[in-house]
Amino acid sequence: MSSPVRVVTVTVSDTRTETDDTSGKALMEELAGFVLVRHAIVPDQADVIRGVVGDVVANAEADAIVFTGGTGIAPRDVTFEAVSLLFDKHLDGFGEAFRRLSWDEIGPRAILSRAAAGTVGTCLVFLLPGSENAARLGARALIAPILAHAVDLANGRTKHHAHVKSVP
């Protein structure tokens, strides 16, 4: 049997504090079924963001890191650039699925999101936009349902099931 999945959540923002970090609170609420190791608020600085990933992975602190913020196209949005270069494996379907679900809520503005996911070693890393609604949507609809299985796959603890093709 697998161990409980450990998660670190991170808000990327130059302005948010513990008091007004609604996106971070949304992540913690939606991922409450997992072991929430800690939550951090870090500035929009690539070296600091990369440092969080490096520390969590090097110390085997968590099985997954979920970021909120810094995935747009504004000049200060650097989370995607900071983290995607660290990915050993990209989970392209995550960003695609997030934008598909976002389209239903916000329409064409969904294409401005650079939500992404991948693995760094065996750690799953998810990048979500900084709005509370986006953080809640991504965590509830996409991350929570697959996280335990994804962690098991990344750690070699489960196998893909063969798909049987029916022959006419």
Coordinates of N, CA and C in Angstrom, one line a residue, residues 46-135:
A46 N 12.6 34.2 -10.4 CA 12.9 32.8 -10.9 C 13.8 32.0 -10.0
D47 N 14.9 32.7 -9.5 CA 15.8 31.9 -8.6 C 15.2 31.5 -7.3
V48 N 14.3 32.3 -6.8 CA 13.6 31.8 -5.5 C 12.6 30.7 -5.8
I49 N 11.9 30.8 -6.9 CA 10.9 29.8 -7.3 C 11.7 28.5 -7.6
R50 N 12.7 28.5 -8.4 CA 13.5 27.3 -8.6 C 14.1 26.7 -7.3
G51 N 14.5 27.6 -6.4 CA 15.0 27.2 -5.1 C 14.0 26.4 -4.3
V52 N 12.8 26.7 -4.4 CA 11.7 26.0 -3.7 C 11.7 24.6 -4.2
V53 N 11.6 24.4 -5.6 CA 11.6 23.1 -6.2 C 12.8 22.3 -5.8
G54 N 14.0 22.9 -5.9 CA 15.2 22.2 -5.6 C 15.3 21.8 -4.2
D55 N 14.9 22.6 -3.3 CA 14.9 22.2 -1.8 C 13.9 21.1 -1.5
V56 N 12.7 21.2 -2.1 CA 11.7 20.1 -1.8 C 12.2 18.8 -2.4
V57 N 12.7 18.8 -3.6 CA 13.2 17.6 -4.2 C 14.4 17.0 -3.5
A58 N 15.4 17.9 -3.2 CA 16.6 17.4 -2.6 C 16.4 16.9 -1.2
N59 N 15.4 17.4 -0.5 CA 15.1 16.9 0.9 C 14.0 15.9 0.9
A60 N 13.5 15.5 -0.3 CA 12.4 14.5 -0.3 C 11.3 14.9 0.6
E61 N 11.0 16.2 0.6 CA 10.1 16.8 1.5 C 8.6 16.5 1.2
A62 N 8.4 16.3 -0.1 CA 7.0 16.1 -0.6 C 7.0 15.3 -1.9
D63 N 5.8 14.7 -2.2 CA 5.6 14.0 -3.4 C 5.2 14.9 -4.6
A64 N 4.6 16.1 -4.2 CA 4.1 17.0 -5.2 C 4.3 18.4 -4.7
I65 N 4.5 19.3 -5.6 CA 4.5 20.8 -5.3 C 3.4 21.4 -6.2
V66 N 2.5 22.2 -5.6 CA 1.5 22.9 -6.4 C 1.7 24.4 -6.2
F67 N 2.0 25.1 -7.3 CA 2.2 26.5 -7.4 C 1.0 27.2 -7.9
T68 N 0.7 28.4 -7.3 CA -0.4 29.2 -7.8 C 0.3 30.6 -8.1
G69 N 0.1 31.1 -9.3 CA 0.6 32.4 -9.6 C 1.8 32.4 -10.5
G70 N 1.9 33.5 -11.3 CA 3.1 33.6 -12.2 C 3.0 32.9 -13.5
T71 N 1.8 32.4 -13.9 CA 1.7 31.6 -15.1 C 1.1 32.4 -16.3
G72 N 0.9 33.7 -16.1 CA 0.3 34.5 -17.2 C 1.4 35.0 -18.1
I73 N 1.1 36.1 -18.8 CA 2.0 36.7 -19.7 C 2.5 38.1 -19.3
A74 N 2.2 38.6 -18.1 CA 2.6 39.9 -17.6 C 4.1 39.8 -17.4
P75 N 4.8 40.9 -17.5 CA 6.3 40.9 -17.3 C 6.8 40.2 -16.0
R76 N 6.0 40.3 -14.9 CA 6.4 39.7 -13.7 C 6.1 38.2 -13.6
D77 N 5.4 37.6 -14.6 CA 5.0 36.2 -14.5 C 6.2 35.3 -15.0
V78 N 6.9 34.7 -14.0 CA 8.1 34.0 -14.4 C 8.1 32.5 -13.9
T79 N 6.9 32.1 -13.3 CA 6.9 30.8 -12.7 C 7.1 29.7 -13.8
F80 N 6.4 29.9 -14.9 CA 6.6 28.9 -16.0 C 8.0 28.8 -16.5
E81 N 8.7 29.9 -16.7 CA 10.1 29.9 -17.2 C 11.0 29.3 -16.1
A82 N 10.7 29.6 -14.9 CA 11.6 29.1 -13.8 C 11.5 27.6 -13.6
V83 N 10.3 27.1 -13.7 CA 10.1 25.7 -13.4 C 10.1 24.7 -14.6
S84 N 9.5 25.1 -15.7 CA 9.4 24.2 -16.8 C 10.7 23.7 -17.3
L85 N 11.8 24.5 -17.1 CA 13.1 24.0 -17.5 C 13.6 22.9 -16.6
L86 N 13.1 22.8 -15.4 CA 13.5 21.8 -14.5 C 12.8 20.4 -14.8
F87 N 11.7 20.4 -15.6 CA 11.0 19.2 -15.8 C 11.8 18.1 -16.5
D88 N 11.8 16.9 -15.9 CA 12.3 15.7 -16.5 C 11.3 15.2 -17.5
K89 N 10.0 15.3 -17.1 CA 9.0 14.8 -18.0 C 7.9 15.9 -17.9
H90 N 7.4 16.3 -19.1 CA 6.3 17.3 -19.2 C 5.0 16.5 -19.2
L91 N 4.0 17.0 -18.5 CA 2.6 16.4 -18.5 C 1.8 17.4 -19.3
D92 N 1.9 17.4 -20.6 CA 1.2 18.3 -21.5 C -0.3 18.3 -21.3
G93 N -0.9 17.2 -21.1 CA -2.3 17.1 -20.9 C -2.8 17.9 -19.8
F94 N -2.0 18.2 -18.8 CA -2.5 19.0 -17.6 C -2.8 20.4 -18.1
G95 N -1.9 21.1 -18.8 CA -2.2 22.4 -19.3 C -3.4 22.5 -20.2
E96 N -3.4 21.5 -21.1 CA -4.5 21.4 -22.1 C -5.8 21.2 -21.4
A97 N -5.9 20.3 -20.4 CA -7.1 20.1 -19.7 C -7.5 21.4 -18.9
F98 N -6.5 22.0 -18.2 CA -6.8 23.2 -17.5 C -7.4 24.3 -18.4
R99 N -6.8 24.5 -19.5 CA -7.3 25.6 -20.4 C -8.7 25.2 -20.9
R100 N -9.0 23.9 -21.1 CA -10.3 23.5 -21.6 C -11.3 23.8 -20.5
L101 N -11.1 23.4 -19.3 CA -12.0 23.7 -18.2 C -12.2 25.2 -18.0
S102 N -11.1 25.9 -18.1 CA -11.1 27.4 -17.9 C -11.9 28.1 -19.0
W103 N -11.9 27.5 -20.2 CA -12.6 28.1 -21.3 C -14.1 28.2 -20.9
D104 N -14.6 27.1 -20.3 CA -16.0 27.1 -19.9 C -16.4 28.2 -18.9
E105 N -15.4 28.6 -18.1 CA -15.6 29.7 -17.1 C -15.3 31.1 -17.6
I106 N -14.2 31.2 -18.3 CA -13.8 32.6 -18.7 C -13.7 32.8 -20.2
G107 N -14.0 31.8 -21.0 CA -13.9 32.0 -22.5 C -12.5 32.1 -23.0
P108 N -12.3 32.9 -24.1 CA -11.1 33.0 -24.8 C -9.9 33.4 -23.9
R109 N -10.1 34.1 -22.8 CA -9.0 34.5 -21.9 C -8.2 33.3 -21.4
A110 N -8.9 32.1 -21.5 CA -8.2 30.9 -21.0 C -6.9 30.6 -21.7
I111 N -6.8 31.0 -23.0 CA -5.6 30.8 -23.8 C -4.4 31.6 -23.2
L112 N -4.6 32.5 -22.4 CA -3.5 33.3 -21.8 C -2.8 32.6 -20.7
S113 N -3.4 31.5 -20.2 CA -2.8 30.8 -19.1 C -1.7 29.8 -19.6
R114 N -0.6 29.8 -18.8 CA 0.4 28.9 -19.1 C 0.5 27.8 -18.0
A115 N -0.7 27.4 -17.6 CA -0.7 26.3 -16.6 C 0.1 25.1 -17.2
A116 N 0.8 24.4 -16.3 CA 1.7 23.3 -16.8 C 1.9 22.4 -15.6
A117 N 2.4 21.2 -16.0 CA 2.8 20.2 -15.0 C 3.9 19.3 -15.5
G118 N 4.7 18.7 -14.6 CA 5.7 17.8 -15.0 C 6.3 17.2 -13.8
T119 N 7.4 16.4 -14.0 CA 8.1 15.8 -12.9 C 9.5 16.3 -12.8
V120 N 9.9 16.4 -11.6 CA 11.3 16.7 -11.3 C 11.8 15.6 -10.5
G121 N 12.6 14.7 -11.1 CA 12.8 13.4 -10.4 C 11.5 12.7 -10.3
T122 N 11.1 12.3 -9.1 CA 9.9 11.6 -8.9 C 8.8 12.5 -8.3
C123 N 9.1 13.8 -8.1 CA 8.2 14.8 -7.6 C 7.3 15.4 -8.7
L124 N 6.0 15.4 -8.5 CA 5.1 16.0 -9.4 C 5.1 17.5 -9.1
V125 N 5.1 18.3 -10.2 CA 5.1 19.8 -10.0 C 4.0 20.3 -10.9
F126 N 3.1 21.1 -10.3 CA 1.9 21.7 -11.0 C 2.0 23.2 -10.9
L127 N 1.7 23.9 -12.0 CA 1.7 25.3 -12.1 C 0.3 25.8 -12.5
L128 N -0.3 26.5 -11.6 CA -1.7 27.0 -11.8 C -1.6 28.6 -11.7
P129 N -2.6 29.2 -12.4 CA -2.7 30.7 -12.3 C -3.0 31.1 -10.9
G130 N -2.8 32.4 -10.7 CA -2.9 33.0 -9.4 C -4.3 33.4 -8.9
S131 N -5.3 33.3 -9.7 CA -6.6 33.6 -9.2 C -7.1 32.5 -8.3
E132 N -8.0 32.9 -7.3 CA -8.5 31.9 -6.4 C -9.4 30.9 -7.2
N133 N -10.2 31.3 -8.2 CA -11.0 30.4 -8.9 C -10.1 29.4 -9.7
A134 N -9.0 29.9 -10.3 CA -8.2 29.0 -11.1 C -7.5 28.0 -10.2
A135 N -7.0 28.5 -9.1 CA -6.3 27.5 -8.1 C -7.3 26.5 -7.7

